Amino acid sequence: MDLDDIIKKSRNAGQFSREEVVALLALPPNSLETYMVMAEASRISREVSGNRAEIHAQLAVNLAPCPKDCLFCSFAVVNNIFRTATITAPEEAAKQARQFEEDGANAIYLMATATFDPGQYLEISREVRQNLHPETMMIANVGDEYAVNAQALVAAGYQGVYHALRLREGVDTKIGPDRRLESIKAFQEAGLTVGTCVEPIGPEHGNEELADLILFTASIAPAFSGAARRIPIPGTAMAQRGMISELRMAQIVAVTRLVVPRSVKGNCSHEPGTVPILGSANLLWAEVGANPRDIREKTEEGRGHSVPAIRQLFREIEWETLDGPSCFFAKGP
Ligand code: SF4
């Protein structure tokens, strides 16, 4: 692979083959070539978003042991971290959402565990919607059951959803990959814009499977793509597989940016950090309440970041942050 040709192809917004994507991922993270890929990817990220990064903020409407048993998730029954179920009161959810809005989050996500009752989810959603400015964007982060009645999410005031075909879906989770694909299609058909990314990446994932997932995200016209590394949940079997470095994640974020079409303006990274921003991430996440990567019930007391903390991370890499509703989820050019 000639890197100059790759950069030239990127500058011409050319399409990358699977072999090229695999070759880019196979470069050593700490190499001149990878830093060149990161530099080109950062240039694209700044160009497509007008040098305005976005901060999206998520609250949890519930906390419950989840029978879908994704091995990387602290809610999975099999991981035995959380044993009781709690629901965030609608007024409390509205208060958390208003705080995010006041802090300047560009989109507010309401997350539920996969089997949480859709009726209750919609009730909490309506309360939150009523308490936010009409222009504030609400994004749902919900299970596949919700895709059956995706129109109800639209009616409750959602503009988009977060949904991903996860790495080794159906192997490390109890959800078949086809189900995830059907859900993404159903959400889109209902008029919801889908945000997605390559997740949750661990050291065992090969370059071929990463390349396949990057190309998949590129194919579905999402609001954003990007990459998230797996956070080991202490005491779980999967924690023994370890974690990739921030630099490796930054490399994958950068390769994703090169491959995904320019019409996709967002490139996320999770969990937040300055190294992935250097690798071209222009979307990071703030969180409160339950979090599938945390063993604390309130992630704001654990792994979760606040909106101001994320803004500071972007400032460190000399990114401005967007004021107002998300451009990544905005419809049209
Ligand atoms: S990732 Fe979602 S579906 Fe999987 S166990 Fe956690 S809450 Fe359930």
Coordinates of C-alpha atoms and ligand atoms in Angstrom, one line a residue:
M1 CA 0.0 0.0 0.0
D2 CA 1.3 3.4 -1.0
L3 CA 0.2 5.9 1.7
D4 CA 0.6 8.9 -0.7
D5 CA -1.9 7.2 -3.0
I6 CA -4.3 6.6 -0.1
I7 CA -4.1 10.3 1.0
K8 CA -4.5 11.4 -2.7
K9 CA -7.6 9.1 -2.9
S10 CA -9.0 10.5 0.3
R11 CA -8.5 14.1 -1.0
N12 CA -10.5 13.1 -4.1
A13 CA -13.1 11.6 -1.8
G14 CA -12.5 8.2 -3.4
Q15 CA -14.0 5.0 -2.2
F16 CA -11.7 2.6 -0.3
S17 CA -11.7 -1.2 -1.0
R18 CA -11.9 -3.7 1.9
E19 CA -8.2 -4.5 1.3
E20 CA -7.2 -0.9 1.6
V21 CA -9.2 -0.5 4.8
V22 CA -7.6 -3.7 6.3
A23 CA -4.1 -2.4 5.3
L24 CA -4.7 1.0 7.0
L25 CA -5.8 -0.8 10.1
A26 CA -2.8 -3.0 10.0
L27 CA -0.4 -0.1 10.2
P28 CA 1.3 0.0 13.6
P29 CA -0.6 2.6 15.7
N30 CA 2.6 4.4 16.7
S31 CA 4.0 4.9 13.2
L32 CA 4.5 7.8 10.9
E33 CA 2.0 6.4 8.5
T34 CA -0.8 6.2 11.1
Y35 CA -0.1 9.7 12.2
M36 CA -0.4 10.8 8.6
V37 CA -3.8 9.0 8.4
M38 CA -4.9 10.7 11.6
A39 CA -3.8 14.1 10.2
E40 CA -5.8 13.6 7.0
A41 CA -8.8 12.3 8.9
S42 CA -8.7 15.3 11.2
R43 CA -8.5 17.6 8.2
I44 CA -11.7 15.9 6.8
S45 CA -13.5 16.1 10.2
R46 CA -12.8 19.8 10.6
E47 CA -13.7 20.5 7.0
V48 CA -17.1 18.7 7.0
S49 CA -18.2 20.1 10.4
G50 CA -16.8 23.6 10.0
N51 CA -14.4 23.0 12.9
R52 CA -17.4 22.7 15.2
A53 CA -17.3 19.5 17.3
E54 CA -20.5 18.3 19.0
I55 CA -21.3 17.1 22.5
H56 CA -24.1 14.7 22.9
A57 CA -25.4 13.8 26.3
Q58 CA -27.2 10.7 27.5
L59 CA -29.4 10.0 30.5
A60 CA -30.8 6.6 31.5
V61 CA -34.5 6.1 32.0
N62 CA -33.9 2.9 33.9
L63 CA -31.4 0.5 35.3
A64 CA -32.1 -3.3 35.1
P65 CA -30.5 -6.6 34.7
C66 CA -30.9 -7.3 30.9
P67 CA -31.6 -10.8 29.6
K68 CA -29.9 -10.0 26.2
D69 CA -26.7 -10.8 28.0
C70 CA -24.2 -8.8 25.9
L71 CA -21.0 -9.9 27.5
F72 CA -19.5 -6.5 27.5
C73 CA -22.4 -4.8 29.3
S74 CA -22.7 -4.2 33.0
F75 CA -26.5 -4.6 32.8
A76 CA -26.2 -8.2 31.4
V77 CA -27.8 -10.7 33.7
V78 CA -24.8 -13.0 33.2
N79 CA -22.4 -10.4 34.5
N80 CA -24.3 -10.2 37.8
I81 CA -23.4 -6.6 38.5
F82 CA -26.9 -5.1 39.0
R83 CA -29.5 -7.3 40.6
T84 CA -32.4 -4.9 41.1
A85 CA -34.4 -2.7 38.6
T86 CA -35.0 1.0 39.1
I87 CA -36.7 3.6 36.9
T88 CA -35.9 7.3 36.7
A89 CA -38.9 9.3 37.6
P90 CA -40.2 11.4 34.6
E91 CA -39.6 14.7 36.6
E92 CA -36.0 13.6 37.4
A93 CA -35.3 12.6 33.7
A94 CA -36.7 16.0 32.7
K95 CA -34.4 17.8 35.2
Q96 CA -31.3 15.9 34.0
A97 CA -32.2 16.7 30.3
R98 CA -32.7 20.4 31.2
Q99 CA -29.3 20.5 32.8
F100 CA -27.8 19.0 29.6
E101 CA -29.6 21.6 27.6
E102 CA -28.4 24.4 29.8
D103 CA -24.8 23.1 29.6
G104 CA -25.0 23.3 25.8
A105 CA -25.4 19.6 24.7
N106 CA -26.2 19.5 21.0
A107 CA -28.5 16.4 21.4
I108 CA -30.0 14.6 24.3
Y109 CA -30.3 10.8 24.4
L110 CA -32.6 8.8 26.5
M111 CA -31.3 5.3 27.0
A112 CA -33.3 2.2 28.2
T113 CA -32.2 -1.3 28.7
A114 CA -33.4 -3.6 25.9
T115 CA -36.5 -5.0 27.5
F116 CA -37.7 -1.9 29.3
D117 CA -41.4 -1.3 28.7
P118 CA -41.9 1.0 25.7
G119 CA -45.1 2.5 27.2
Q120 CA -43.1 3.7 30.2
Y121 CA -40.3 4.9 28.0
L122 CA -42.7 7.0 25.9
E123 CA -44.3 8.5 29.0
I124 CA -40.9 9.6 30.3
S125 CA -39.9 10.8 26.9
R126 CA -43.0 13.0 26.6
E127 CA -42.3 14.6 30.0
V128 CA -38.7 15.3 28.9
R129 CA -39.8 16.7 25.5
Q130 CA -42.3 19.1 27.2
N131 CA -39.5 20.5 29.4
L132 CA -37.0 21.1 26.6
H133 CA -36.8 23.9 24.0
P134 CA -38.6 22.8 20.8
E135 CA -35.4 23.0 18.8
T136 CA -33.5 20.7 21.2
M137 CA -32.9 17.3 19.5
M138 CA -33.9 14.1 21.3
I139 CA -32.3 10.8 20.3
A140 CA -33.5 7.4 21.5
N141 CA -31.1 4.7 22.6
V142 CA -33.4 1.7 22.9
G143 CA -33.7 -2.0 22.1
D144 CA -34.9 -3.8 19.0
E145 CA -38.4 -4.2 20.2
Y146 CA -38.9 -0.5 19.8
A147 CA -38.3 -0.7 16.1
V148 CA -41.6 -2.5 15.6
N149 CA -43.4 0.8 16.5
A150 CA -40.7 3.3 15.5
Q151 CA -43.4 5.8 14.6
A152 CA -44.2 6.1 18.3
L153 CA -40.7 7.5 18.9
V154 CA -41.3 10.1 16.2
A155 CA -44.6 11.0 17.8
A156 CA -42.9 11.4 21.2
G157 CA -40.6 14.0 19.7
Y158 CA -37.5 12.0 18.7
Q159 CA -35.4 13.0 15.7
G160 CA -33.1 10.0 15.7
V161 CA -31.9 6.9 17.3
Y162 CA -28.5 5.4 18.2
H163 CA -28.3 1.8 17.0
A164 CA -25.4 -0.4 16.1
L165 CA -24.5 -3.7 14.7
R166 CA -22.0 -4.6 17.4
L167 CA -18.8 -6.6 16.8
R168 CA -19.5 -10.3 17.0
E169 CA -23.3 -9.7 17.3
G170 CA -25.0 -12.9 18.1
V171 CA -21.8 -14.4 19.5
D172 CA -21.0 -12.0 22.3
T173 CA -24.7 -11.0 22.5
K174 CA -28.0 -12.9 22.4
I175 CA -29.3 -10.7 19.6
G176 CA -28.9 -12.0 16.0
P177 CA -27.2 -9.6 13.5
D178 CA -30.2 -9.7 11.2
R179 CA -32.4 -8.3 14.0
R180 CA -30.1 -5.4 14.4
L181 CA -30.1 -4.7 10.7
E182 CA -33.9 -5.0 10.5
S183 CA -34.2 -2.5 13.4
I184 CA -31.9 0.1 11.7
K185 CA -34.0 -0.2 8.5
A186 CA -37.3 0.2 10.5
F187 CA -36.0 3.2 12.3
Q188 CA -34.9 4.8 9.1
E189 CA -38.2 4.0 7.4
A190 CA -40.0 5.8 10.2
G191 CA -38.0 8.9 9.4
L192 CA -35.5 8.6 12.3
T193 CA -31.9 9.4 11.5
V194 CA -29.6 6.7 12.8
G195 CA -26.3 7.3 14.6
T196 CA -24.0 4.4 14.8
C197 CA -20.3 3.3 15.3
V198 CA -17.9 0.4 15.4
E199 CA -18.2 -1.0 18.9
P200 CA -17.2 -2.3 21.3
I201 CA -13.6 -2.9 20.1
G202 CA -11.3 -5.2 22.0
P203 CA -7.8 -6.5 21.4
E204 CA -9.2 -9.8 19.9
H205 CA -11.0 -8.1 17.0
G206 CA -9.0 -8.6 13.7
N207 CA -8.5 -5.9 11.1
E208 CA -10.8 -7.8 8.7
E209 CA -13.8 -7.7 11.0
L210 CA -13.1 -4.1 11.9
A211 CA -13.0 -3.2 8.2
D212 CA -16.3 -5.0 7.5
L213 CA -18.0 -3.1 10.3
I214 CA -16.5 0.3 9.2
L215 CA -17.7 -0.4 5.7
F216 CA -21.1 -1.4 7.0
T217 CA -21.5 1.9 8.9
A218 CA -20.4 3.8 5.7
S219 CA -23.2 2.1 3.8
I220 CA -26.2 3.1 5.9
A221 CA -26.0 7.0 5.6
P222 CA -25.8 7.5 9.4
A223 CA -25.7 10.8 11.3
F224 CA -22.3 9.8 12.5
S225 CA -20.0 6.8 12.6
G226 CA -16.8 6.4 14.6
A227 CA -15.4 3.9 17.1
A228 CA -15.7 2.9 20.7
R229 CA -13.3 0.7 22.7
R230 CA -14.6 -1.9 25.1
I231 CA -14.3 -1.0 28.7
P232 CA -13.6 -4.0 30.9
I233 CA -16.3 -4.6 33.5
P234 CA -14.4 -5.7 36.6
G235 CA -15.0 -9.4 37.6
T236 CA -16.5 -10.4 34.2
A237 CA -15.2 -13.1 31.9
M238 CA -14.8 -10.5 29.0
A239 CA -12.6 -8.2 31.2
Q240 CA -9.9 -10.8 30.8
R241 CA -9.7 -10.1 27.1
G242 CA -8.3 -6.7 27.9
M243 CA -8.6 -3.3 26.3
I244 CA -7.1 -1.5 23.3
S245 CA -5.1 1.7 23.8
E246 CA -6.4 5.1 23.1
L247 CA -3.9 5.4 20.3
R248 CA -5.2 2.3 18.6
M249 CA -8.7 3.7 19.0
A250 CA -7.6 7.0 17.5
Q251 CA -6.2 5.0 14.5
I252 CA -9.5 3.2 14.0
V253 CA -11.5 6.5 14.4
A254 CA -9.2 8.0 11.7
V255 CA -9.6 5.1 9.3
T256 CA -13.3 5.2 9.8
R257 CA -13.3 9.0 8.9
L258 CA -11.4 8.3 5.7
V259 CA -13.8 5.5 4.6
V260 CA -17.2 7.0 5.6
P261 CA -18.6 9.4 2.9
R262 CA -18.2 13.1 3.5
S263 CA -22.0 13.5 3.7
V264 CA -21.6 11.9 7.1
K265 CA -20.4 14.8 9.2
G266 CA -20.0 13.2 12.6
N267 CA -17.2 10.9 13.8
C268 CA -17.5 9.7 17.4
S269 CA -15.3 8.2 19.9
H270 CA -16.1 6.6 23.2
E271 CA -15.0 6.8 25.9
P272 CA -13.9 10.5 25.7
G273 CA -10.3 11.4 25.5
T274 CA -8.0 13.9 23.7
V275 CA -6.1 11.2 21.8
P276 CA -9.2 10.1 19.8
I277 CA -9.9 13.8 19.1
L278 CA -6.4 14.0 17.5
G279 CA -7.5 11.0 15.5
S280 CA -10.4 13.0 14.1
A281 CA -13.2 12.4 16.5
N282 CA -15.6 15.4 16.4
L283 CA -18.3 13.9 18.6
L284 CA -18.0 12.9 22.3
W285 CA -20.5 11.9 25.0
A286 CA -21.6 13.1 28.4
E287 CA -23.6 10.8 30.6
V288 CA -25.6 10.6 33.8
G289 CA -27.4 7.7 35.5
A290 CA -26.9 4.1 34.6
N291 CA -24.2 3.3 32.0
P292 CA -23.5 -0.1 30.4
R293 CA -19.7 0.5 30.9
D294 CA -19.9 1.4 34.6
I295 CA -20.5 -0.6 37.7
R296 CA -21.8 2.5 39.5
E297 CA -25.5 3.2 39.4
K298 CA -24.8 6.9 38.8
T299 CA -22.1 7.1 36.2
E300 CA -21.6 10.8 36.9
E301 CA -19.9 9.5 40.1
G302 CA -17.8 7.1 38.0
R303 CA -16.8 6.9 34.4
G304 CA -19.3 9.5 33.0
H305 CA -18.2 12.9 31.8
S306 CA -20.1 16.2 32.1
V307 CA -20.8 18.5 29.1
P308 CA -18.3 21.1 30.4
A309 CA -15.6 18.4 30.8
I310 CA -16.1 17.3 27.2
R311 CA -15.9 20.8 26.0
Q312 CA -12.6 21.2 27.7
L313 CA -11.2 18.1 26.0
F314 CA -12.1 19.6 22.6
R315 CA -10.5 22.9 23.6
E316 CA -7.2 21.0 24.3
I317 CA -7.1 20.0 20.7
E318 CA -8.2 23.4 19.5
W319 CA -11.6 22.5 18.4
E320 CA -14.6 24.8 18.7
T321 CA -17.8 23.3 19.8
L322 CA -21.2 23.8 18.2
D323 CA -23.8 26.1 19.8
G324 CA -27.3 24.9 19.2
P325 CA -28.9 21.7 17.9
S326 CA -26.8 19.0 16.3
C327 CA -25.8 19.4 12.7
F328 CA -25.0 15.7 12.5
F329 CA -28.6 14.8 12.9
A330 CA -30.0 17.7 10.9
K331 CA -31.8 16.5 7.8
G332 CA -30.6 17.7 4.4
P333 CA -27.2 19.0 3.2
Ligands
SF4_1 S1 -26.0 -3.7 25.7 FE1 -28.2 -3.4 25.7 S2 -29.1 -5.3 25.0 FE2 -27.0 -5.8 25.6 S3 -27.2 -6.5 27.7 FE3 -26.7 -4.2 27.8 S4 -28.8 -3.3 27.9 FE4 -29.1 -5.4 27.2

